PDB file of C-alpha atoms and ligand atoms in Angstrom:
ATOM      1  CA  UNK A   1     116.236  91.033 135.417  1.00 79.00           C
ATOM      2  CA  UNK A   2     119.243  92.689 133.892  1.00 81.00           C
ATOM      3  CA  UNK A   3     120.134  92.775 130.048  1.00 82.00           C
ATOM      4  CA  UNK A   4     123.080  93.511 128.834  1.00 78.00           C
ATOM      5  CA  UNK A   5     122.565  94.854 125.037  1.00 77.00           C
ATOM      6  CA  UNK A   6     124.365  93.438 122.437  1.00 80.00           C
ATOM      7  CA  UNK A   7     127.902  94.933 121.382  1.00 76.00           C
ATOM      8  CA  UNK A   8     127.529  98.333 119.245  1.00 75.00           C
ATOM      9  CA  UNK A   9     129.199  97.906 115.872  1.00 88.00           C
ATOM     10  CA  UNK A  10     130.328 100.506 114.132  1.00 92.00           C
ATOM     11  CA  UNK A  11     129.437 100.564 110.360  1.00 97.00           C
ATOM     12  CA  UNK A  12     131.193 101.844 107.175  1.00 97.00           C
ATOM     13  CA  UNK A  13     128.036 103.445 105.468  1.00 98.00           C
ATOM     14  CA  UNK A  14     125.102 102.633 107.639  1.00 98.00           C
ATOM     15  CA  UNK A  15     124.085 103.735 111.209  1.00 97.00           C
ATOM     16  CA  UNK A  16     122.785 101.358 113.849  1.00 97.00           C
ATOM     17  CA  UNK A  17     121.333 102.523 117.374  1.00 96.00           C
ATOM     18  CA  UNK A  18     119.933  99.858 119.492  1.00 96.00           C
ATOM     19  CA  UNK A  19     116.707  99.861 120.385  1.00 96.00           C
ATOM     20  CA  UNK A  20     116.184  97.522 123.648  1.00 96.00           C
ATOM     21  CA  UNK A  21     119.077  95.405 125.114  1.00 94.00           C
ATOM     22  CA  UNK A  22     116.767  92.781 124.425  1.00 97.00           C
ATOM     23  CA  UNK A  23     116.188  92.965 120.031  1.00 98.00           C
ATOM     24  CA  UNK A  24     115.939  95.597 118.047  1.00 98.00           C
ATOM     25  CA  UNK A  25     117.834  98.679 116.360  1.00 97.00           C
ATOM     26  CA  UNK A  26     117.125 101.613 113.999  1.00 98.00           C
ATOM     27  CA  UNK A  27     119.236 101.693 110.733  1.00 98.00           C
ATOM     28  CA  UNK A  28     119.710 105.436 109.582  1.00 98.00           C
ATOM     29  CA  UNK A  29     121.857 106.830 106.661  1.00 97.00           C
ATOM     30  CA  UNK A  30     120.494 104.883 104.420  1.00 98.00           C
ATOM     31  CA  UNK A  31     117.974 104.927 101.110  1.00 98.00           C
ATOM     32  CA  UNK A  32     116.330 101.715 100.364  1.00 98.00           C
ATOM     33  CA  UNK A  33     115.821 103.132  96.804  1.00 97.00           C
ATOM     34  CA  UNK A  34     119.331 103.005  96.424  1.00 95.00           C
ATOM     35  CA  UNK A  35     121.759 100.265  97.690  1.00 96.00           C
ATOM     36  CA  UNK A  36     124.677  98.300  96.858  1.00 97.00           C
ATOM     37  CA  UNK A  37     126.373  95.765  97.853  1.00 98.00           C
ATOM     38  CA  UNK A  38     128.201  97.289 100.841  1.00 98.00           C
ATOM     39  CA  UNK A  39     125.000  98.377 102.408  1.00 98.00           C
ATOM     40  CA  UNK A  40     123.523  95.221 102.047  1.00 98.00           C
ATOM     41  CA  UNK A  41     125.980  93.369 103.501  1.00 98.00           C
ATOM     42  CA  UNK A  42     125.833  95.877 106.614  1.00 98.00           C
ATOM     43  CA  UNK A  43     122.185  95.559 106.774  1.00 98.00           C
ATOM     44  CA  UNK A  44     122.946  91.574 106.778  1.00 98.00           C
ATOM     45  CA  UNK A  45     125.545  91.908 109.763  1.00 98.00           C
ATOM     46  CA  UNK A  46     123.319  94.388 111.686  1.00 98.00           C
ATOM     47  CA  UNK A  47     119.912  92.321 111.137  1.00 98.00           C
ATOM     48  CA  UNK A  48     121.994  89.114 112.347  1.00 97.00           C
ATOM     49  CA  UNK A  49     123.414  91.244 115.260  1.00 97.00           C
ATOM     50  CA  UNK A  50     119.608  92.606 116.378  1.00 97.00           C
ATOM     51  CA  UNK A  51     117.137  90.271 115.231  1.00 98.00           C
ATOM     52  CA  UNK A  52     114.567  93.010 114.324  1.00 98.00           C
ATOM     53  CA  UNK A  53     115.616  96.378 112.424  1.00 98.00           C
ATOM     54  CA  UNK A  54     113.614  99.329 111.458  1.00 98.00           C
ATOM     55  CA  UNK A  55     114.117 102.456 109.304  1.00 98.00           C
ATOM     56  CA  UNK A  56     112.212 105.546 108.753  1.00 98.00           C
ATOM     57  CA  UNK A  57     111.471 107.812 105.683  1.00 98.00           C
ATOM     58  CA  UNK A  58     111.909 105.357 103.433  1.00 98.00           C
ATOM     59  CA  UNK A  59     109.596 106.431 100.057  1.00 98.00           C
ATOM     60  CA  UNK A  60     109.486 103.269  98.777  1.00 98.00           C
ATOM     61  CA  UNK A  61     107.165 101.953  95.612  1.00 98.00           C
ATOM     62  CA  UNK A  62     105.884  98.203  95.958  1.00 98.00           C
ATOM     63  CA  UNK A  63     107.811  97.445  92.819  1.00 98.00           C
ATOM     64  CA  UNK A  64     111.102  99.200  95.494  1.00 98.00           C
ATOM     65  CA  UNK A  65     109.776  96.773  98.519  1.00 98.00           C
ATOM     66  CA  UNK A  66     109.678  93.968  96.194  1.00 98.00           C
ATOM     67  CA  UNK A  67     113.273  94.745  94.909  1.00 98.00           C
ATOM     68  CA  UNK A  68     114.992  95.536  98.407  1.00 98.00           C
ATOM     69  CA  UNK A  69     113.217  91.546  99.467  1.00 98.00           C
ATOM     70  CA  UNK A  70     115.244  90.382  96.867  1.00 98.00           C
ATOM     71  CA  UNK A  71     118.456  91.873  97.862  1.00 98.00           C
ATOM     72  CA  UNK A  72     117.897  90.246 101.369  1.00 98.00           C
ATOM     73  CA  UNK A  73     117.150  86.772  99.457  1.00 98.00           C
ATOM     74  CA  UNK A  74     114.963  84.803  97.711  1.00 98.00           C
ATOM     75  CA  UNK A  75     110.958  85.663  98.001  1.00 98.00           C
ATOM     76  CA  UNK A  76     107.964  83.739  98.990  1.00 96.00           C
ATOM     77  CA  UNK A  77     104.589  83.468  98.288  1.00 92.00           C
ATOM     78  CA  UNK A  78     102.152  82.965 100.988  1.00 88.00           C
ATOM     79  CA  UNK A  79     100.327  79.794 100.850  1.00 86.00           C
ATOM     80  CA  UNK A  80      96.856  81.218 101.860  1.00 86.00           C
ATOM     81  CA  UNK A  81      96.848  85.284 101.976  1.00 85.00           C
ATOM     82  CA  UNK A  82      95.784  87.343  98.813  1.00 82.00           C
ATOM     83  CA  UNK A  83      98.617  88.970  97.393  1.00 87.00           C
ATOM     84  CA  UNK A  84      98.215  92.778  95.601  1.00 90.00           C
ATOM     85  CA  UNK A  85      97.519  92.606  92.118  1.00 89.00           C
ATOM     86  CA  UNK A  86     100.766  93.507  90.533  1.00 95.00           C
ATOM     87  CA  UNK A  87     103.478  91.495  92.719  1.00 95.00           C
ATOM     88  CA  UNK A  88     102.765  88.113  94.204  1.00 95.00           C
ATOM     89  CA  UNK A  89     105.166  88.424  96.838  1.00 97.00           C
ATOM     90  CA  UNK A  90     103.555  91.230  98.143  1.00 97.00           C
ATOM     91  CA  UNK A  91     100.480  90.645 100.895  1.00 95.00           C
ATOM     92  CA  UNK A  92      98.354  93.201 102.515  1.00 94.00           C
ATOM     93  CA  UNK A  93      97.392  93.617 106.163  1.00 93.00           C
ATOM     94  CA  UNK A  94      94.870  95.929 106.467  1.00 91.00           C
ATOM     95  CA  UNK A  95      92.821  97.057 108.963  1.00 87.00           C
ATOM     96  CA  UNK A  96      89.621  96.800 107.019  1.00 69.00           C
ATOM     97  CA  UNK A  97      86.468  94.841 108.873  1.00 58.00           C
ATOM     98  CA  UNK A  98      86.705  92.661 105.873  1.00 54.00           C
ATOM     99  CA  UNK A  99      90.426  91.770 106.625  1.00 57.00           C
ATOM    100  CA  UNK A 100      90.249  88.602 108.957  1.00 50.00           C
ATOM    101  CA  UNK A 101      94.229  88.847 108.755  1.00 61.00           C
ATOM    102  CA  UNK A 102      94.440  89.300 112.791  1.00 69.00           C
ATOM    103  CA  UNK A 103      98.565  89.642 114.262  1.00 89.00           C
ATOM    104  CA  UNK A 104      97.229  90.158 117.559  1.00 92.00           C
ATOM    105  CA  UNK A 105      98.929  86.713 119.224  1.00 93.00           C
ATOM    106  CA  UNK A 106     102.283  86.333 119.372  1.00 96.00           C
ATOM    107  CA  UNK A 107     103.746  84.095 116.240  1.00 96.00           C
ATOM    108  CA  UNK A 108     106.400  83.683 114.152  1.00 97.00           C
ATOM    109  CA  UNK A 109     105.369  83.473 110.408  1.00 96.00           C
ATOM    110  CA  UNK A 110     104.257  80.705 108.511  1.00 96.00           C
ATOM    111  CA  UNK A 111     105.519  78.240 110.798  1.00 97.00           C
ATOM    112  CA  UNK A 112     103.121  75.213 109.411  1.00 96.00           C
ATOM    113  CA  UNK A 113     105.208  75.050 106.357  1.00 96.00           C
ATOM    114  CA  UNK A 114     108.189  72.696 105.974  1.00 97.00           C
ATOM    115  CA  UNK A 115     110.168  75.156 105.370  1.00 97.00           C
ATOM    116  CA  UNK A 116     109.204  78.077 107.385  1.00 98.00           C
ATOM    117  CA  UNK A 117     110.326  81.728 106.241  1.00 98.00           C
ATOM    118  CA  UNK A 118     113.622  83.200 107.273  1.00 98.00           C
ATOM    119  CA  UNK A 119     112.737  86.857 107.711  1.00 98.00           C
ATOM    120  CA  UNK A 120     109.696  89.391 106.120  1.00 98.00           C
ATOM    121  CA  UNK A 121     110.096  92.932 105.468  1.00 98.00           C
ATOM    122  CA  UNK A 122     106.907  94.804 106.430  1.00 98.00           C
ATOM    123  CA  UNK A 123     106.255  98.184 105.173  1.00 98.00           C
ATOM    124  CA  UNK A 124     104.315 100.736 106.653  1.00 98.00           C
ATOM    125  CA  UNK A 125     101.213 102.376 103.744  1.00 97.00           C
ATOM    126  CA  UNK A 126      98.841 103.716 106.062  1.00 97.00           C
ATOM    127  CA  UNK A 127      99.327 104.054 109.904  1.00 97.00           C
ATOM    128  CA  UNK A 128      96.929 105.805 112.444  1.00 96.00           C
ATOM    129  CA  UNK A 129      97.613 108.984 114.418  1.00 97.00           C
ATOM    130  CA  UNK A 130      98.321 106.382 117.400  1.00 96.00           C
ATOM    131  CA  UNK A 131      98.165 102.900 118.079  1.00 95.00           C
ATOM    132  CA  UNK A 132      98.731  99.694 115.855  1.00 95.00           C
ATOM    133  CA  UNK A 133     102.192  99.179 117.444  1.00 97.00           C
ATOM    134  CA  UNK A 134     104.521  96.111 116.761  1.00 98.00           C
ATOM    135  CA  UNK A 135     105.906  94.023 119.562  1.00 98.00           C
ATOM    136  CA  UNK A 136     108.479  91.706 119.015  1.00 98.00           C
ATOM    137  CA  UNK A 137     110.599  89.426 121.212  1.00 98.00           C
ATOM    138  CA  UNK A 138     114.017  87.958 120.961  1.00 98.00           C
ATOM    139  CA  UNK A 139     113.410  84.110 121.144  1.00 98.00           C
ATOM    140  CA  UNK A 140     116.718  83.124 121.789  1.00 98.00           C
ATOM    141  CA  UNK A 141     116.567  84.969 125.150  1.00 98.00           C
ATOM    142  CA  UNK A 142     113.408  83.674 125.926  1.00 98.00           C
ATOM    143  CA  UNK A 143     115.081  80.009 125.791  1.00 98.00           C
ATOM    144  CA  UNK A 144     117.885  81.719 128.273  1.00 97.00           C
ATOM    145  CA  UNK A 145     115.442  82.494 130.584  1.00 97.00           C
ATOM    146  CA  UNK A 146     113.845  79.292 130.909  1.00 98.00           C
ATOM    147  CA  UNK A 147     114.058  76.973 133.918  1.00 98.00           C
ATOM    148  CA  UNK A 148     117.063  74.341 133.447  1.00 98.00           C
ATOM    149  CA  UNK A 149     114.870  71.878 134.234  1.00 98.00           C
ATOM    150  CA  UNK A 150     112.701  72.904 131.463  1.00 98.00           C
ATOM    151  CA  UNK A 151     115.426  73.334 128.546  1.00 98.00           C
ATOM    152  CA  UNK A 152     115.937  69.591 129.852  1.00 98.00           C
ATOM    153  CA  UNK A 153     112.606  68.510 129.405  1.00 97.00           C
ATOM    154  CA  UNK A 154     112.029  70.357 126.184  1.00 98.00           C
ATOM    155  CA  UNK A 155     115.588  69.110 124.369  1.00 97.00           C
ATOM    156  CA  UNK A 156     115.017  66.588 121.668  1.00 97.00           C
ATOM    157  CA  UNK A 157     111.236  67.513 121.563  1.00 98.00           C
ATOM    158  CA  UNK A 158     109.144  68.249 118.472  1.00 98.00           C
ATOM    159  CA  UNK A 159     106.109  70.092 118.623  1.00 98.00           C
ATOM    160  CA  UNK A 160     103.210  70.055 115.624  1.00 97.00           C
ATOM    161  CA  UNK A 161     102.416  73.227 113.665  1.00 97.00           C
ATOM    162  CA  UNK A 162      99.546  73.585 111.623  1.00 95.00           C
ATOM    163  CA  UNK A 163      97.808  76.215 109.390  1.00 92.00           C
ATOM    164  CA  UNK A 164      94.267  75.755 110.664  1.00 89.00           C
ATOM    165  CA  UNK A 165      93.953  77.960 113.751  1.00 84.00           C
ATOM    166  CA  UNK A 166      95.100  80.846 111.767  1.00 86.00           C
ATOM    167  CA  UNK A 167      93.764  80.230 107.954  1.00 89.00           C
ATOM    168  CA  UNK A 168      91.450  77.597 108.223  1.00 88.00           C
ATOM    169  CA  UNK A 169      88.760  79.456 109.673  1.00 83.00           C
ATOM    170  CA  UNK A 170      86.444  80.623 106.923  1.00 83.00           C
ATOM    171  CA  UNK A 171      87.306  78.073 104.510  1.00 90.00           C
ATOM    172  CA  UNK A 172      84.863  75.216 103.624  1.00 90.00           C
ATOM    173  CA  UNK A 173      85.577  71.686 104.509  1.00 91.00           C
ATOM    174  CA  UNK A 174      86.770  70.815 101.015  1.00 93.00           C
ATOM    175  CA  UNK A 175      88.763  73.900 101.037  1.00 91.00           C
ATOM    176  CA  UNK A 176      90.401  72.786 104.437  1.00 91.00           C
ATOM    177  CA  UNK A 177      91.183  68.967 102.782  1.00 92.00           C
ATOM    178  CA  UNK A 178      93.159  70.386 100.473  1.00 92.00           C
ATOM    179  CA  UNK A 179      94.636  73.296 102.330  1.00 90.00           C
ATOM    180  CA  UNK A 180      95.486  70.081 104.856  1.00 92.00           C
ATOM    181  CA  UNK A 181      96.932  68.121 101.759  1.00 92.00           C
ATOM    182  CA  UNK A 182      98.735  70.930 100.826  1.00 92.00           C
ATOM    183  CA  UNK A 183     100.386  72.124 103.856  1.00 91.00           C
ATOM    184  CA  UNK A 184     100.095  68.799 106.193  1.00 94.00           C
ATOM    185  CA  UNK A 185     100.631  69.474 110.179  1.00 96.00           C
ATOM    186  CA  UNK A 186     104.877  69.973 110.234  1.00 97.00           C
ATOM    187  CA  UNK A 187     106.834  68.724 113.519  1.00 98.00           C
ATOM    188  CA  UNK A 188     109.233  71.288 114.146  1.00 98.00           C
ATOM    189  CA  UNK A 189     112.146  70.934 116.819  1.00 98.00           C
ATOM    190  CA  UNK A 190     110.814  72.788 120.130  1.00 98.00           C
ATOM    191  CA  UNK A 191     114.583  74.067 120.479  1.00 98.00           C
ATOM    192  CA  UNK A 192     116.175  75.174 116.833  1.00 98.00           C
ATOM    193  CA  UNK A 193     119.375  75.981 115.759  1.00 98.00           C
ATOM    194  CA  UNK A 194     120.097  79.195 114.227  1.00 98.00           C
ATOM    195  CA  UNK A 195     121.358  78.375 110.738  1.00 98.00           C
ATOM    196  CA  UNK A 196     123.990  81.175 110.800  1.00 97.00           C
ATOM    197  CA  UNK A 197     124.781  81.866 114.524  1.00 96.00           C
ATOM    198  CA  UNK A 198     124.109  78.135 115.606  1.00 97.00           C
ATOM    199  CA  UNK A 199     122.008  79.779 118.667  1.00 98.00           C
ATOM    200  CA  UNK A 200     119.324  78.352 120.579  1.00 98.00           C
ATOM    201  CA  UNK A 201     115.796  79.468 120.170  1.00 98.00           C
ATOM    202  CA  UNK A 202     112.619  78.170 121.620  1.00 98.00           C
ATOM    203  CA  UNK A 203     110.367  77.795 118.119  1.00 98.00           C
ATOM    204  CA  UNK A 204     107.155  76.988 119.732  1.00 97.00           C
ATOM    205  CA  UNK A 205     104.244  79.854 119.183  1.00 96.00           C
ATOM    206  CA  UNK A 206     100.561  80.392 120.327  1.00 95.00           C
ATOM    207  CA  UNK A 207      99.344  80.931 116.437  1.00 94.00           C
ATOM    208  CA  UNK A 208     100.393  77.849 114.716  1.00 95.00           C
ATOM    209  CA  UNK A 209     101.729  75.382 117.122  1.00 96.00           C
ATOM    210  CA  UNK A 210      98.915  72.887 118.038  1.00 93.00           C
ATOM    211  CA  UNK A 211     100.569  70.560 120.489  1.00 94.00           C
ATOM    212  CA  UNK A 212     103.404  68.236 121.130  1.00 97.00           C
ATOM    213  CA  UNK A 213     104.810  65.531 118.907  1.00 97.00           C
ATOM    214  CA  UNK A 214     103.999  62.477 121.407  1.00 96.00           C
ATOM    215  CA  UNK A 215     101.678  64.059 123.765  1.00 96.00           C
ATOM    216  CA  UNK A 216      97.922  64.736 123.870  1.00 95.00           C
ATOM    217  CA  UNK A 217      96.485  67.922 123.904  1.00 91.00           C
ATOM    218  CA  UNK A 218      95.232  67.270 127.457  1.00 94.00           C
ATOM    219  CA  UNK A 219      99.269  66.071 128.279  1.00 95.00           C
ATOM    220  CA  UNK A 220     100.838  68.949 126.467  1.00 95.00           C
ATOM    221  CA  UNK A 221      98.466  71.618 127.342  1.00 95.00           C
ATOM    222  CA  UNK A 222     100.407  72.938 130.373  1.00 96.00           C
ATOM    223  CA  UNK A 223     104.085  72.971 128.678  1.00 97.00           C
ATOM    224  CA  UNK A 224     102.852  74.727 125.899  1.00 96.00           C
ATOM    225  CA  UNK A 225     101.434  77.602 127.822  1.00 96.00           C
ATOM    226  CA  UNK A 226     104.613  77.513 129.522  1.00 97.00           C
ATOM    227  CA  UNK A 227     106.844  77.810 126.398  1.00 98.00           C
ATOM    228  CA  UNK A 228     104.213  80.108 124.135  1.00 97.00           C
ATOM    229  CA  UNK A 229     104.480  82.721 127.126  1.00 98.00           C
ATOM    230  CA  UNK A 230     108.030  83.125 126.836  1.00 98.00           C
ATOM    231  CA  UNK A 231     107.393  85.458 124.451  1.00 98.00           C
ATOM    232  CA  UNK A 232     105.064  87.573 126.718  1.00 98.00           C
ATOM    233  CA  UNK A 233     108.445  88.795 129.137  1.00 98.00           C
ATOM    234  CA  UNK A 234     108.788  92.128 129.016  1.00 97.00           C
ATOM    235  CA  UNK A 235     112.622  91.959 129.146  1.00 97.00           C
ATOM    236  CA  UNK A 236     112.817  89.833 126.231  1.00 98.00           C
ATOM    237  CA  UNK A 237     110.955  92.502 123.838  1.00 98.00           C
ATOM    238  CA  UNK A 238     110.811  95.970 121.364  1.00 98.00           C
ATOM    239  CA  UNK A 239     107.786  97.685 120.573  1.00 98.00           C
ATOM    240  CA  UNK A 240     107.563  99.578 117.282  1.00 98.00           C
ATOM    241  CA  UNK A 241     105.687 102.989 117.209  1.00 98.00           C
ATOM    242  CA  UNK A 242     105.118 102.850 113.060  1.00 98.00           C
ATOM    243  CA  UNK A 243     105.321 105.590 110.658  1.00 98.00           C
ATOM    244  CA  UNK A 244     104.368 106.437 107.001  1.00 98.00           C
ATOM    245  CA  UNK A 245     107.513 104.944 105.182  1.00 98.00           C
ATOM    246  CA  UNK A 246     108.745 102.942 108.128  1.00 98.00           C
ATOM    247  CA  UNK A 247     110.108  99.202 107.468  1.00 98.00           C
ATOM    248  CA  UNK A 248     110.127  96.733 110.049  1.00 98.00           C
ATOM    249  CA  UNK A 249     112.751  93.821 109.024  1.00 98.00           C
ATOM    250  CA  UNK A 250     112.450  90.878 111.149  1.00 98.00           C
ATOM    251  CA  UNK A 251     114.450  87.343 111.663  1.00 98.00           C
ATOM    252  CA  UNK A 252     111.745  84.720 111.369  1.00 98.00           C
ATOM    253  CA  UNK A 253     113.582  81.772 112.908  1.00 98.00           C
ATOM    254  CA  UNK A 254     114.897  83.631 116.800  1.00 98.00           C
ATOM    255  CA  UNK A 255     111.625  86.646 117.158  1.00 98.00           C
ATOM    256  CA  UNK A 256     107.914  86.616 117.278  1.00 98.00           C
ATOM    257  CA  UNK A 257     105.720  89.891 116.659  1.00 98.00           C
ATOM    258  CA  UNK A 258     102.175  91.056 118.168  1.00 97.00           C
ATOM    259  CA  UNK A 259     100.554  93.505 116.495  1.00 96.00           C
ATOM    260  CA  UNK A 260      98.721  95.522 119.004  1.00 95.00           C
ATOM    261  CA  UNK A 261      95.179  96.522 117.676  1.00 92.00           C
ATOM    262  CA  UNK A 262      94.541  99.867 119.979  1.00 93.00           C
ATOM    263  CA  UNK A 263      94.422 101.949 116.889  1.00 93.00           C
ATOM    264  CA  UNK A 264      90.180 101.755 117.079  1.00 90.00           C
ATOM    265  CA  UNK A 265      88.960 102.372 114.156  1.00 88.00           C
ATOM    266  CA  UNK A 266      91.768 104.452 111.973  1.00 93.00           C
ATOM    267  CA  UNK A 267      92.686 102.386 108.788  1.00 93.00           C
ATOM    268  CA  UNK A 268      96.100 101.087 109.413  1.00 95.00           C
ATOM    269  CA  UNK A 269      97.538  98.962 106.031  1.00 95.00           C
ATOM    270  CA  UNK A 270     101.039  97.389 106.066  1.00 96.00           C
ATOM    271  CA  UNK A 271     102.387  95.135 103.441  1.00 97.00           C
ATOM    272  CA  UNK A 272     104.750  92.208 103.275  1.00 97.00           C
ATOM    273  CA  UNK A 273     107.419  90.584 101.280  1.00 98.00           C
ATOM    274  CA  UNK A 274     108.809  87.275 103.063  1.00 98.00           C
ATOM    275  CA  UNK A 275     112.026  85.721 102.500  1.00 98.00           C
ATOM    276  CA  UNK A 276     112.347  81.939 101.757  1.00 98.00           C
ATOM    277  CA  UNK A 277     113.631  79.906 104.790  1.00 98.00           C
ATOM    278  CA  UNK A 278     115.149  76.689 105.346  1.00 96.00           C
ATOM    279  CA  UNK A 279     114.134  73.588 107.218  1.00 98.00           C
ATOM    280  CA  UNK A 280     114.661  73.852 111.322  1.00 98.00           C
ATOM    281  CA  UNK A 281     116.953  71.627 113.164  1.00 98.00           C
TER     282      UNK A 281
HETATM  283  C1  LIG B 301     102.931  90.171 109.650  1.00 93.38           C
HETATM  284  C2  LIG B 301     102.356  90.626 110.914  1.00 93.38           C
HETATM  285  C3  LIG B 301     102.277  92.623 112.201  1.00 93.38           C
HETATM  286  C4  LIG B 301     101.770  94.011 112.056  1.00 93.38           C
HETATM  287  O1  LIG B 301     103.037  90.977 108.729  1.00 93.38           O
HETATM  288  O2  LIG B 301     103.347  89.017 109.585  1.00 93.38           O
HETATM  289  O3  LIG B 301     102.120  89.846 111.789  1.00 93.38           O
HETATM  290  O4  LIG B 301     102.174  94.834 112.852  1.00 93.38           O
HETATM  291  N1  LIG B 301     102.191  91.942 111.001  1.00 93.38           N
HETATM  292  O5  LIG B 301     100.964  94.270 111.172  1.00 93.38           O
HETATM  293 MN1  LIG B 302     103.098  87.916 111.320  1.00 93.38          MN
END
């Protein structure tokens, strides 16, 4: 199928290039050590224009990541992943055979929480001489590209997204009560609204979404796989090859990412900041 790329903007300060028609661009002429409020405003527009953008080269300390996060907007915490020692908003994905921090099924962040995250800012530490790509897909296309009988079917419907599949493995059953009391099952709309565009996006993903509000799991098994594999079109996706320095900046509400673990056994170790989110309708 054919995709037209979204319309090339020309910037005052920063440069944009398009990655896929589908999401994704690379921002160049620009030093996240050093920004005002003129490039952050661009890097608003352009992140709102592409869903997903990366940059290279950028030298960046954690206390730096940390402070570019909050120039984007206010920062989370994550409910259940160790953060480094210094900066609580800062997590670690590492490839470590302790980690059990696995991105390799297509999600959206932190879904299970009321509130899920708007966008996270992941910085590459340590990458391998190959492999440990990112995928990510464009959501809002993948809601396009759906049946009409299916956007029918699926309008008005709320599916249930939970924390369990993901972080409840490993934790006791006490542990899991409270993680449960904490951060009860959330039913999220299957179709959202973009907050700032007013788009549709199909919020449904493999990682955290258990089922649909209404349904059994024996009843909603076969929509779900329908709707979670949206994100699996090839059309409707970037891929990331990372770097030393590199920054992928994604839109948490309209993408998902996969991160692809075909690095075997090099240490690969990215890091985090998320950006608080509002409430989807
Ligand atoms: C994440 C994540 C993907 C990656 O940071 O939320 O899923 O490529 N990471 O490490
Ligand atoms: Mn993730």
């Amino acid at each position: 199928m054919r995709i037209d790329a979204v319309a090339a903007r020309d910037f005052n300060r920063i440069k944009v290039e398009p990655m896929t028609g589908a999401i994704g661009a690379e921002v160049s002429n620009v030093d996240l050590r050093d920004f005002d409020d003129e490039v952050i405003a661009e890097v608003q527009q352009a992140w709102l224009d592409h869903k997903v953008l990366f940059f290279r080269g950028q030298d960046l300390t954690q206390g730096q990541h940390v402070e570019y996060g909050r120039a984007l907007g206010e920062l989370e915490v994550h409910p259940f992943v160790q953060h480094v020692e210094k900066h609580p908003e800062i997590i670690v994905l590492d490839s470590s055979p302790q980690s059990f921090l696995s991105a390799d099924t297509w999600h959206s962040d932190v879904t299970f929480r009321e509130a899920p995250p708007l966008g996270s800012v992941l910085f590459g530490r340590v990458i391998p001489g190959w492999g440990g790509d990112t995928c990510f897909a464009n959501m809002e296309l993948a809601y396009d590209l759906l049946d009409d009988a299916v956007k029918e079917q699926i309008d008005g419907m709320y599916a249930i997204h939970s924390y369990a599949k993901a972080f409840g493995r490993g934790m006791s059953e006490q542990e899991q009560a409270e993680a449960q009391e904490e951060y009860p099952d959330q039913k999220h709309p299957v179709v959202r609204s973009h907050p700032v565009t007013g788009n549709k996006i199909l919020f449904i993903n493999r990682q955290f979404t258990l089922g649909i509000d209404g349904m059994t799991a024996d009843e909603s098994r076969p929509l779900r796989r329908l709707l979670v594999r949206q994100a699996e079109i090839p059309e409707v996706q970037c891929r990331f090859r990372w770097e030393e320095n590199s920054i992928a900046q994604w839109d948490n509400r309209c993408t998902q990412h996969y991160a692809v673990p075909d690095h075997g056994g090099q240490r690969r170790r990215v890091e985090r900041v998320t950006l608080l989110g509002d409430r989807p309708f």
